[in-house]
mmCIF file of C-alpha atoms in Angstrom:
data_model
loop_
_atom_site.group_PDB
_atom_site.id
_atom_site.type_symbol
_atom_site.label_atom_id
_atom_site.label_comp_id
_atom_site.label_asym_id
_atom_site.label_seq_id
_atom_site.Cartn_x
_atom_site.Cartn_y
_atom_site.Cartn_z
ATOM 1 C CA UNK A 58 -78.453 66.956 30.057
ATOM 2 C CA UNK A 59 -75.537 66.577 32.682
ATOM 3 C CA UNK A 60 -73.721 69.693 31.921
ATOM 4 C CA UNK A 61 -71.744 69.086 35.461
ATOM 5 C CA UNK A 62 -69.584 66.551 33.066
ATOM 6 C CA UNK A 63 -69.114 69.231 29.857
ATOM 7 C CA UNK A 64 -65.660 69.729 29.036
ATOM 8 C CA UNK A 65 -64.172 66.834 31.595
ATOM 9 C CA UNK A 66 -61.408 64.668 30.582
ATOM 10 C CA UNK A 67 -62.450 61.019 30.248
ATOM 11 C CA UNK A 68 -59.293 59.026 31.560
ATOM 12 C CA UNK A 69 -59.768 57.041 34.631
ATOM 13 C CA UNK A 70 -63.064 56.018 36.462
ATOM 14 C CA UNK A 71 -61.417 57.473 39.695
ATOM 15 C CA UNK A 72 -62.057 60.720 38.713
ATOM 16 C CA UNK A 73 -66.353 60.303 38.517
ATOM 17 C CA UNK A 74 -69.268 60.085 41.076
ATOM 18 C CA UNK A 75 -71.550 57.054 40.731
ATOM 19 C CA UNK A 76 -74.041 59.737 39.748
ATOM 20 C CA UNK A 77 -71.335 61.219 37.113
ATOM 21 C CA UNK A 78 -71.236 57.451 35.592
ATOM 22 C CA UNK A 79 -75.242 56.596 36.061
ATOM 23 C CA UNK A 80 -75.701 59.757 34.071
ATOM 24 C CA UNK A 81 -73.303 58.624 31.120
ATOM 25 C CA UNK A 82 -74.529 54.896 31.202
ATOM 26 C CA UNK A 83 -78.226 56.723 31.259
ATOM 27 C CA UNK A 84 -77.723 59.157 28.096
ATOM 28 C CA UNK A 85 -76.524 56.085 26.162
ATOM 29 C CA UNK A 86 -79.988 54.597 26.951
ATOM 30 C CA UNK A 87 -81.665 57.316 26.159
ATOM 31 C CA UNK A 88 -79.631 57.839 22.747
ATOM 32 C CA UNK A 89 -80.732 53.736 22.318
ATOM 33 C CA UNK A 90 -84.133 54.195 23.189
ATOM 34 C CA UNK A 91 -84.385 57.552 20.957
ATOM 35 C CA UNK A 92 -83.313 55.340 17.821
ATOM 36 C CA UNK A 93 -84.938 52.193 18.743
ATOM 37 C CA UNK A 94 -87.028 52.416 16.104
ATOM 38 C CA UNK A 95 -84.891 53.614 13.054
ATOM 39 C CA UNK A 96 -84.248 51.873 9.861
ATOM 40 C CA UNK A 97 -80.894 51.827 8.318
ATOM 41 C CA UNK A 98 -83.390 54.104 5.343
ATOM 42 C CA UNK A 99 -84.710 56.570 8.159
ATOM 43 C CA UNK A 100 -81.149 57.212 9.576
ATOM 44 C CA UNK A 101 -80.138 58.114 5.515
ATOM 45 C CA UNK A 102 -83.151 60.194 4.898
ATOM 46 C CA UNK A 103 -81.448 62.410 8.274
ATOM 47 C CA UNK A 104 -78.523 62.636 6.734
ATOM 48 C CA UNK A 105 -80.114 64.058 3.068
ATOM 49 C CA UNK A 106 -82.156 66.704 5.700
ATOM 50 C CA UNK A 107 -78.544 67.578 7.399
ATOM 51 C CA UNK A 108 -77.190 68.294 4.208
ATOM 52 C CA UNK A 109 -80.329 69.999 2.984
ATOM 53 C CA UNK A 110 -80.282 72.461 5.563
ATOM 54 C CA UNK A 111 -76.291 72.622 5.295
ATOM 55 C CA UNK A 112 -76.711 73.690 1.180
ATOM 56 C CA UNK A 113 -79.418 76.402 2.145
ATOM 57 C CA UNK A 114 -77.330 77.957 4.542
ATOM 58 C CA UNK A 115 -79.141 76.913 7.443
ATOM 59 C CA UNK A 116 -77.954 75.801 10.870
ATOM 60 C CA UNK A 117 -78.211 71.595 11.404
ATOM 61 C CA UNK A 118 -78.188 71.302 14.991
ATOM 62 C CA UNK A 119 -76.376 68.055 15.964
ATOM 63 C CA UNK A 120 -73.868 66.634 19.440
ATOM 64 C CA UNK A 121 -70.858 67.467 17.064
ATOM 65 C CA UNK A 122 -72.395 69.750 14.585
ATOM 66 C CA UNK A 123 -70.022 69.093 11.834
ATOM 67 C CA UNK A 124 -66.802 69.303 14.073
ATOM 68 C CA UNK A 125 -64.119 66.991 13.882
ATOM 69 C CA UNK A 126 -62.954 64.429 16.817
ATOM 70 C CA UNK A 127 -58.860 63.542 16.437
ATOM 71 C CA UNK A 128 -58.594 59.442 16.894
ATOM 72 C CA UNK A 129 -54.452 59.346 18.062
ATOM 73 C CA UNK A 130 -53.945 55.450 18.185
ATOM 74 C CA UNK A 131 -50.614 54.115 18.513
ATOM 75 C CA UNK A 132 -51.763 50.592 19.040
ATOM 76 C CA UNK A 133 -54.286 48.493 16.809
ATOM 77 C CA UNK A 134 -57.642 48.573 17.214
ATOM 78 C CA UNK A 135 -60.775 46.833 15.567
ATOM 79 C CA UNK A 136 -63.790 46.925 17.417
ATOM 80 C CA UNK A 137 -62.494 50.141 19.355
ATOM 81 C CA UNK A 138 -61.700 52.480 16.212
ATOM 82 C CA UNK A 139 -65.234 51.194 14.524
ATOM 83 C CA UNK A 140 -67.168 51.899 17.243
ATOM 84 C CA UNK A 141 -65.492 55.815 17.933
ATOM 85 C CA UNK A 142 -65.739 56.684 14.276
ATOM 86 C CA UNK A 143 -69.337 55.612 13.419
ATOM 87 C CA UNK A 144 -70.268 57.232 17.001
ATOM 88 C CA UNK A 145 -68.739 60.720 15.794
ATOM 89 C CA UNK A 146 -70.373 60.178 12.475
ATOM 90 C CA UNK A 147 -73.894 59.284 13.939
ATOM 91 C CA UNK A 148 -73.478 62.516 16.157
ATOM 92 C CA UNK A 149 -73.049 64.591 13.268
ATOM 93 C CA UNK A 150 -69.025 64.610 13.052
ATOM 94 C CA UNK A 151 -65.955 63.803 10.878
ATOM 95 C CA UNK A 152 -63.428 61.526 12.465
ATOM 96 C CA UNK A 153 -59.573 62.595 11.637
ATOM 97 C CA UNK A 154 -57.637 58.910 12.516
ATOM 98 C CA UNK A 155 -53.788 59.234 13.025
ATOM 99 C CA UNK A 156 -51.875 56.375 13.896
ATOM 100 C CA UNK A 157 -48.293 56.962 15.539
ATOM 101 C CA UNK A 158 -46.331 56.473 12.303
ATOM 102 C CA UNK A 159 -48.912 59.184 10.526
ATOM 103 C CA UNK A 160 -47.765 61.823 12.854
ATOM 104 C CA UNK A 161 -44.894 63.960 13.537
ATOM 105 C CA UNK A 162 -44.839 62.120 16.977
ATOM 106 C CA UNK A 163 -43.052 59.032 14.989
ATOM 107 C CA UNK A 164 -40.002 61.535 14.158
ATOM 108 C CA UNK A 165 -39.995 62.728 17.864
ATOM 109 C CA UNK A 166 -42.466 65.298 17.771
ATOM 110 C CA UNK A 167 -43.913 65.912 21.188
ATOM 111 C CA UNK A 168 -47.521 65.045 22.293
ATOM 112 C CA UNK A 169 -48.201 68.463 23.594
ATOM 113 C CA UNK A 170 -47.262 70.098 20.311
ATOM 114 C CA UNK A 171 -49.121 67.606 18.511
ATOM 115 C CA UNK A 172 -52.309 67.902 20.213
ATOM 116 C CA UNK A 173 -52.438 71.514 20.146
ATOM 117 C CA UNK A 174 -52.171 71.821 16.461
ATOM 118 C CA UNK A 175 -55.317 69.410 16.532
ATOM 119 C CA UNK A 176 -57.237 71.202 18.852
ATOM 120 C CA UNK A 177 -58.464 73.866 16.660
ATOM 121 C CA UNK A 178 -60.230 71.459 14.451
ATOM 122 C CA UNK A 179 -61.872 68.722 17.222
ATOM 123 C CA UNK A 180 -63.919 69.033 19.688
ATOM 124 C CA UNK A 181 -62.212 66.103 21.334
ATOM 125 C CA UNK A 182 -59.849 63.909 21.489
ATOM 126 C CA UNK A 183 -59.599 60.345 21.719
ATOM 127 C CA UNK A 184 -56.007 58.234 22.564
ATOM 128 C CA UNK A 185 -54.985 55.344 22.639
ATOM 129 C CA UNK A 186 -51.931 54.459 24.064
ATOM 130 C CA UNK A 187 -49.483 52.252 25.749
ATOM 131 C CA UNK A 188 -48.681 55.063 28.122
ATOM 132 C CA UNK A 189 -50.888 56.529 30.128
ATOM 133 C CA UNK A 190 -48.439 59.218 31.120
ATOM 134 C CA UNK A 191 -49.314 60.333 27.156
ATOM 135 C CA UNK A 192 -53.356 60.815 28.278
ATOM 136 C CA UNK A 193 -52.354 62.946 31.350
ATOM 137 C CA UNK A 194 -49.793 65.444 29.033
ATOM 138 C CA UNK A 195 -52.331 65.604 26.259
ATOM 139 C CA UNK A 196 -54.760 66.029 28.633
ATOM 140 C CA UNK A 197 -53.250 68.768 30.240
ATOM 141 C CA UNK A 198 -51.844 70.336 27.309
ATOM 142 C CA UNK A 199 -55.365 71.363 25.449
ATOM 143 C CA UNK A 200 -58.943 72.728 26.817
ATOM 144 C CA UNK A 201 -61.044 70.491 25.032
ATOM 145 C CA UNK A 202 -62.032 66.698 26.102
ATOM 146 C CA UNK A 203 -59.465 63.902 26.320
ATOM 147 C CA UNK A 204 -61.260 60.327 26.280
ATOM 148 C CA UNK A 205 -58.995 57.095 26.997
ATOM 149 C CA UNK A 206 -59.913 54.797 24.339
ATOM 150 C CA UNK A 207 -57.613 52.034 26.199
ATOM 151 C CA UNK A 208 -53.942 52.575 27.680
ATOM 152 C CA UNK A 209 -51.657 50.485 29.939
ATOM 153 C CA UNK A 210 -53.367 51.249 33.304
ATOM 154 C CA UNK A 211 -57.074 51.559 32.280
ATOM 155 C CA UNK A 212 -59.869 51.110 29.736
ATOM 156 C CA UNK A 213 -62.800 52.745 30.888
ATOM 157 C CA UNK A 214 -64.948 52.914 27.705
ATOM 158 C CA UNK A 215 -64.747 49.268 27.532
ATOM 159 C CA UNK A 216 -65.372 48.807 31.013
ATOM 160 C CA UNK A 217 -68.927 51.140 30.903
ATOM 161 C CA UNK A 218 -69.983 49.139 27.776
ATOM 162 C CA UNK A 219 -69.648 45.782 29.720
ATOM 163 C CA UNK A 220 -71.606 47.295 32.456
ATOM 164 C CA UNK A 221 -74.368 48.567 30.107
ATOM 165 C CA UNK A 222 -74.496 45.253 28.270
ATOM 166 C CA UNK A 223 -75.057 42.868 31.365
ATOM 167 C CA UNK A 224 -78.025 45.942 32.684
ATOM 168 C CA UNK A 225 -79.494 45.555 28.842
ATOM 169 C CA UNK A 226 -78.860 41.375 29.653
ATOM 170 C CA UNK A 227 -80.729 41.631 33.413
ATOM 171 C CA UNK A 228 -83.351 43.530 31.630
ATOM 172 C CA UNK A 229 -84.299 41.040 28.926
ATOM 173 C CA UNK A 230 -83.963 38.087 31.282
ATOM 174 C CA UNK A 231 -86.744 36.469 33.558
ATOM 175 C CA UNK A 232 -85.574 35.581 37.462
ATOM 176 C CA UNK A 233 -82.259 37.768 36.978
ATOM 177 C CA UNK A 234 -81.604 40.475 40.028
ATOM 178 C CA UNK A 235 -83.877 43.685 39.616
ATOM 179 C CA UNK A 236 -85.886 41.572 37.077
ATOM 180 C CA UNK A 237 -89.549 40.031 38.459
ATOM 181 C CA UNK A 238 -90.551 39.397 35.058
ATOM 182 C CA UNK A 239 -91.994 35.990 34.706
ATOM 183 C CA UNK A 240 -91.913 35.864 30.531
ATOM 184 C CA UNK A 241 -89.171 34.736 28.459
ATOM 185 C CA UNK A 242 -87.422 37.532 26.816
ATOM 186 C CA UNK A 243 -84.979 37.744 24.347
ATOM 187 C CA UNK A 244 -81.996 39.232 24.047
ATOM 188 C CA UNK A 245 -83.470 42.655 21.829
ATOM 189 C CA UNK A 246 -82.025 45.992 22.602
ATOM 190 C CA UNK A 247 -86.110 46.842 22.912
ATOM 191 C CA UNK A 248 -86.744 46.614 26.797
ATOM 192 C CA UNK A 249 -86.471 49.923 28.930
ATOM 193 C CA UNK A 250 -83.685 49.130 31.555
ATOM 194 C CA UNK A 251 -82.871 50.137 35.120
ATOM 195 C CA UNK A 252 -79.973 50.818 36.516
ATOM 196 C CA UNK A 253 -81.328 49.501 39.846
ATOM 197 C CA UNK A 254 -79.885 46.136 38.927
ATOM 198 C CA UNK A 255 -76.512 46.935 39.828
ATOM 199 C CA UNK A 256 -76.369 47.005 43.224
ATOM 200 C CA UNK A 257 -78.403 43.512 43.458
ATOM 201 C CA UNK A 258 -75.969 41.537 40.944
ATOM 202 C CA UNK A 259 -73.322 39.901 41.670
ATOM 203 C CA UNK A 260 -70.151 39.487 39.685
ATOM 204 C CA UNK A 261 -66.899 37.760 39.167
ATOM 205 C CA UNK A 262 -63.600 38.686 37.367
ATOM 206 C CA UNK A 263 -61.450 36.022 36.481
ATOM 207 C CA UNK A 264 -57.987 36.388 35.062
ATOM 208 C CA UNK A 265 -54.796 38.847 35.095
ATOM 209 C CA UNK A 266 -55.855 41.188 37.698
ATOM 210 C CA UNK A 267 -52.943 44.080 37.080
ATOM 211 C CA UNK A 268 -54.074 44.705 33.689
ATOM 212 C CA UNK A 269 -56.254 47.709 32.489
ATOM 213 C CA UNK A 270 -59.563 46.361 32.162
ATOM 214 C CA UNK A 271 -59.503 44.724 35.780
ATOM 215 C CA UNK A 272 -58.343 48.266 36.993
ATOM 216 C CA UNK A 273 -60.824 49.826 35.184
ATOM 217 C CA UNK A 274 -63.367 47.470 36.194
ATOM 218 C CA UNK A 275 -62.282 47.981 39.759
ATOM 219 C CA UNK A 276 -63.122 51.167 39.681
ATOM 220 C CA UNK A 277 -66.253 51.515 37.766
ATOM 221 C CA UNK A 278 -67.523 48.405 40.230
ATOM 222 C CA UNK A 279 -66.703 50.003 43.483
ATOM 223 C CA UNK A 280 -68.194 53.920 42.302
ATOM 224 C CA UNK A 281 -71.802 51.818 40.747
ATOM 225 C CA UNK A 282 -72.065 49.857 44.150
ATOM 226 C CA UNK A 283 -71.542 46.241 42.206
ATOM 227 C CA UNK A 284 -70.813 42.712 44.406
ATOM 228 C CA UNK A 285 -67.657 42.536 42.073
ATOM 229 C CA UNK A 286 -64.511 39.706 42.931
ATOM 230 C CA UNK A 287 -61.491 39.892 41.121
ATOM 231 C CA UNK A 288 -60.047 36.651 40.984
ATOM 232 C CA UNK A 289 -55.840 36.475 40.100
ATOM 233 C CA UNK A 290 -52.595 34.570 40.800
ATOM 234 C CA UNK A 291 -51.033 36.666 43.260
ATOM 235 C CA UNK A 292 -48.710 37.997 41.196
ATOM 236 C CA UNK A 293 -50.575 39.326 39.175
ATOM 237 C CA UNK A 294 -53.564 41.132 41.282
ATOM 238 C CA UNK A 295 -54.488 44.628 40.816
ATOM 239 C CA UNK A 296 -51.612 46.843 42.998
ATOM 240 C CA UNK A 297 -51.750 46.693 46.571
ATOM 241 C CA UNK A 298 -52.501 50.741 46.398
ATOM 242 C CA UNK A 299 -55.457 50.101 44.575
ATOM 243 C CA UNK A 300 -57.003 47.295 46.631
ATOM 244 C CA UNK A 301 -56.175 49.600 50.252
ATOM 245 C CA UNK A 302 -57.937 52.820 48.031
ATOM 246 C CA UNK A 303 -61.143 50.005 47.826
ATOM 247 C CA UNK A 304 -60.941 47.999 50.691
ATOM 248 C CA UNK A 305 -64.255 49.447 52.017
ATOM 249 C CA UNK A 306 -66.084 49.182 48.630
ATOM 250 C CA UNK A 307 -67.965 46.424 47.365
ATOM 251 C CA UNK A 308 -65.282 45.484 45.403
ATOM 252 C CA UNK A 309 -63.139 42.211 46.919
ATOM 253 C CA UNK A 310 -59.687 40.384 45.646
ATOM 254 C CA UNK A 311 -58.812 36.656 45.822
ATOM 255 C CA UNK A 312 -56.793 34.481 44.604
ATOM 256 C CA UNK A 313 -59.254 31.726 44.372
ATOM 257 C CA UNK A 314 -61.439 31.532 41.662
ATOM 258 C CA UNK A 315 -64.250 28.857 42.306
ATOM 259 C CA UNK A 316 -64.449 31.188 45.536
ATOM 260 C CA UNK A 317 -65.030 34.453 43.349
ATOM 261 C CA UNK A 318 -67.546 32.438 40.917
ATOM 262 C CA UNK A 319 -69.576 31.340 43.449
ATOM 263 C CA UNK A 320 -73.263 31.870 41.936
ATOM 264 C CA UNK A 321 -72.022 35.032 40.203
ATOM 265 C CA UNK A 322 -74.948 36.242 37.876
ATOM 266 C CA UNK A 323 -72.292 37.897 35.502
ATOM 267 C CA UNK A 324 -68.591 36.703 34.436
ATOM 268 C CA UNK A 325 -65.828 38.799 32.618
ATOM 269 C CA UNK A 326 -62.620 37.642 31.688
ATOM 270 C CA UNK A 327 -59.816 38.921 29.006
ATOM 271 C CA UNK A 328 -56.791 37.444 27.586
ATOM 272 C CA UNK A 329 -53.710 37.295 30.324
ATOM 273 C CA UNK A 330 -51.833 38.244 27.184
ATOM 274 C CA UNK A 331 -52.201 42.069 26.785
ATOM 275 C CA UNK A 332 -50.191 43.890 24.051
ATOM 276 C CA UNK A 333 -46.732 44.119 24.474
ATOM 277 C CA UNK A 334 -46.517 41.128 27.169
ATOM 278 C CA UNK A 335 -45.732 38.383 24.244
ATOM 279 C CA UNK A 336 -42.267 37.546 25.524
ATOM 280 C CA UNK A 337 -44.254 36.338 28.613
ATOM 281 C CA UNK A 338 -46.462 33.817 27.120
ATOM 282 C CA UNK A 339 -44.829 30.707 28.388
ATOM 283 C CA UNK A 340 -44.820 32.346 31.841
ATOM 284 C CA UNK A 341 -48.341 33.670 32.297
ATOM 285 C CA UNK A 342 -49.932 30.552 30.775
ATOM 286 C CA UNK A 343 -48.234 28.675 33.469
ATOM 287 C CA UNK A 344 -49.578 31.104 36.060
ATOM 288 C CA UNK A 345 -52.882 31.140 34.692
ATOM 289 C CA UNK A 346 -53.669 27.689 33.978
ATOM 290 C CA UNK A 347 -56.701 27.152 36.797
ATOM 291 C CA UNK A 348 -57.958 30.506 35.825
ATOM 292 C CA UNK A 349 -59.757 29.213 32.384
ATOM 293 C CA UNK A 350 -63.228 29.927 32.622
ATOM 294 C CA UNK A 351 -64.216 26.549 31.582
ATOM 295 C CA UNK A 352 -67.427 24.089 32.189
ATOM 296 C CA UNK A 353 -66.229 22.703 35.272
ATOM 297 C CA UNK A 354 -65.761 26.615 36.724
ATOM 298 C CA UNK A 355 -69.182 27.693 35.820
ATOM 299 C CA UNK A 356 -71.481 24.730 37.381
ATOM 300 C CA UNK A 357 -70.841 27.126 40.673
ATOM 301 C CA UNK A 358 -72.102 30.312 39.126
ATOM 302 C CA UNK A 359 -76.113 31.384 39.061
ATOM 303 C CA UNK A 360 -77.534 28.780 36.359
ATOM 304 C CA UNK A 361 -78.271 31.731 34.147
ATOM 305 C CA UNK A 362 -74.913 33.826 34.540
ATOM 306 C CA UNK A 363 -73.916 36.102 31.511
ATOM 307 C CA UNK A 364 -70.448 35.699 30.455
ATOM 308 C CA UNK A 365 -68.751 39.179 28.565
ATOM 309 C CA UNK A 366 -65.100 38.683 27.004
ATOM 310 C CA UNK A 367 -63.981 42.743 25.845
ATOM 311 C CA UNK A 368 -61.846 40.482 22.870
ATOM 312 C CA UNK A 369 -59.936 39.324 20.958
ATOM 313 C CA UNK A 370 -60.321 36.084 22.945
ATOM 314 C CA UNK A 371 -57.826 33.028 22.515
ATOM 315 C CA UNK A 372 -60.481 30.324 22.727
ATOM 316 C CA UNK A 373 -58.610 26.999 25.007
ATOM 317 C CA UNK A 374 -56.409 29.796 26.467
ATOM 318 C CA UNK A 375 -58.698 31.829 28.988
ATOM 319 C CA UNK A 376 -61.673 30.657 28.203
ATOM 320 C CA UNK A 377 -63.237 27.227 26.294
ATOM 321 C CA UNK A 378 -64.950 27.980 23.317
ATOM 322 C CA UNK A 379 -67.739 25.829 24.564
ATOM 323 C CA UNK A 380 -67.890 29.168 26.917
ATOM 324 C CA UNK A 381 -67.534 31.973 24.727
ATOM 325 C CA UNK A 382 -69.583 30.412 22.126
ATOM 326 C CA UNK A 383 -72.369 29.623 24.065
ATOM 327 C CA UNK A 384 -76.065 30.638 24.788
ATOM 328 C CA UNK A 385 -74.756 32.225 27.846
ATOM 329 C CA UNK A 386 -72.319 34.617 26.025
ATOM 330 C CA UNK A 387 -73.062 38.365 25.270
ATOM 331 C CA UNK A 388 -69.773 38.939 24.000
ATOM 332 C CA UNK A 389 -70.865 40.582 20.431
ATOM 333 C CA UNK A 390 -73.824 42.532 22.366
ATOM 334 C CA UNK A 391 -71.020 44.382 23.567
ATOM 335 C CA UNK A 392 -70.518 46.279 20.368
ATOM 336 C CA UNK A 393 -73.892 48.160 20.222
ATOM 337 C CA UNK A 394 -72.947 49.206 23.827
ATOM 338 C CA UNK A 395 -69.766 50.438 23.109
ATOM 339 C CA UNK A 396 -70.882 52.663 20.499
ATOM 340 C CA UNK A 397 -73.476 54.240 22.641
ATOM 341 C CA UNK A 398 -71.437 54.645 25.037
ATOM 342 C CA UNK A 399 -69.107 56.865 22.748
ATOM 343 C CA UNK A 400 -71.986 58.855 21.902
ATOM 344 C CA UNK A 401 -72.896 59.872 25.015
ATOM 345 C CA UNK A 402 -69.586 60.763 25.812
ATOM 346 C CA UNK A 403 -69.999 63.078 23.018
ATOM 347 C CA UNK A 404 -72.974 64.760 23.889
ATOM 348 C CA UNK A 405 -71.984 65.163 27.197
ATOM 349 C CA UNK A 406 -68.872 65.677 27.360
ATOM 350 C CA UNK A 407 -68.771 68.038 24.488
ATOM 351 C CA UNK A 408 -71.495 71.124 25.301
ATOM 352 C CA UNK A 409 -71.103 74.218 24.794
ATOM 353 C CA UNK A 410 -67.959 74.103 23.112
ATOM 354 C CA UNK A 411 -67.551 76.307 20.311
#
């Protein structure tokens, strides 16, 4: 167990080593790998034990042992609320979900008094937010974990997911970097995987380069080592501070995007539509209209690229359905990842706390 990462904050991939990050990516593997073999009757028969053991006044060891995790969204969610709550449950905890109108916070309240009162009952806390200023004051307000479950600078969960979904896709696929395996191989969560593959796969980013995920996959892409091109109108690439702090990673910016594609083995795009930025539509699909990962873009990436979309997707807007609905998407893969990856934030991140 990493104990080096017990208690941290989880807010921005600036603030871990590419060890700190191997180590999360490799817990969640070793959480998959633990279950791999568990029926949907196996996991319920742990459960009746846990309670068992609970009615008998014995101790049921678990990551969360019974402890609550606080969910404070104040913008919707789908796939990220289901995957946080069934990854407290499945390591043993209760989620307690608050949306900005449920709290005290809608009538003015502040986020440091609100945070504290939850404290005594979680063992972390997960936000998210449309203001990231809201992660660092909650952050700094209480002693137990933060995790950023997406605000308007980054979205690292999502970002770690991705990455653990194309190393899951490299592993299951013959001729793909870090992969000599000359069989056909499906697409199973049953393969052990290496993490080796990163720094032999090459990747391309095409789409609104200032928004979270890009940042966040900036980030996470220049601490694993990854051949990773952002590719964005000008006006809308990630901040000049940010490409200077990277310049001398393996991360690069363009504003060309058959360059950036150029026999990429992996492709990630998102809507250039993020919440909040409606009143822009007319604009950005103006801006954006040669960065559609279409049929014509992809004839100039590897023959067997994977293509991940983090979703909701607008199908004819930055990408062709043709695309996203195609054998070479992995876009609903994606969900098993970003539940693991929630759990082993929780295991990790979580020791020792009482």
């Amino acid at each position: 167990m990493e104990y080096r990462l017990a208690h941290k904050d989880f807010i921005t991939l600036a603030d871990f080593s590419r060890d700190d990050l191997l180590a999360i990516l490799r817990e969640a593997e070793r959480i998959r790998r633990a279950e791999a073999s568990l029926t949907t009757v196996d996991i319920l028969h742990m459960y009746d034990e846990a309670r068992a053991l609970v009615a008998a006044g014995k101790r049921y060891e678990s990551v969360l042992n019974r402890r609550a995790v606080a969910l404070l969204f104040s913008l919707p969610s789908t796939r990220t609320r289901a995957a946080v709550e069934w990854a407290i449950v499945r390591s043993g905890g209760h989620p307690l979900y608050f949306t900005r109108a449920t709290t005290q916070v809608s009538r003015g309240e502040s986020i440091e008094d609100t945070v504290k009162s939850l404290e005594p009952y979680s063992a972390a806390l997960v936000l998210r937010t449309d203001s990231h200023e809201v992660l660092t004051r909650a952050a700094a307000a209480v002693k137990i974990p933060v995790i950023n479950a997406l605000s308007d600078l980054e979205h690292p969960v999502e970002v770690l997911a991705e990455f653990l979904t194309l190393s899951r896709v490299i592993a299951n696929r013959p001729n793909s970097p870090g992969n000599d395996s000359a069989a056909e191989i499906s697409l199973d969560f049953e393969s052990e995987i290496s993490f080796d593959c990163f720094t032999k796969v090459k990747c391309a980013y095409i789409g609104d380069g200032n928004n979270n995920i890009a940042k966040s996959f900036a980030y996470g892409a220049a601490k694993l080592g990854i051949d990773f091109t952002i590719a964005a109108p000008n006006d809308y690439q990630c901040p000049v501070e940010l490409r200077e702090q990277l310049s001398k990673t393996t991360v690069k910016f363009t504003d060309d995007p058959q360059k950036a594609i150029l026999n990429a083995h992996a492709i990630f795009s998102d809507t250039y539509i993020s919440m909040g930025q409606e009143a822009e539509r007319e604009k950005r699909e103006k801006a954006f209209q040669s960065y559609q990962v279409n049929e014509a873009l992809v004839k100039n990436a590897d023959p067997n690229y994977a293509y991940f979309h983090c979703l909701p997707a607008y199908r004819g807007k930055e990408v062709t359905a043709a695309i996203i609905d195609g054998n070479h998407s992995h876009v609903f893969a994606i969900a098993e990842s970003r539940l693991l990856v929630y759990r082993a934030l929780f295991s990790l991140l979580t020791q020792n706390l009482t």
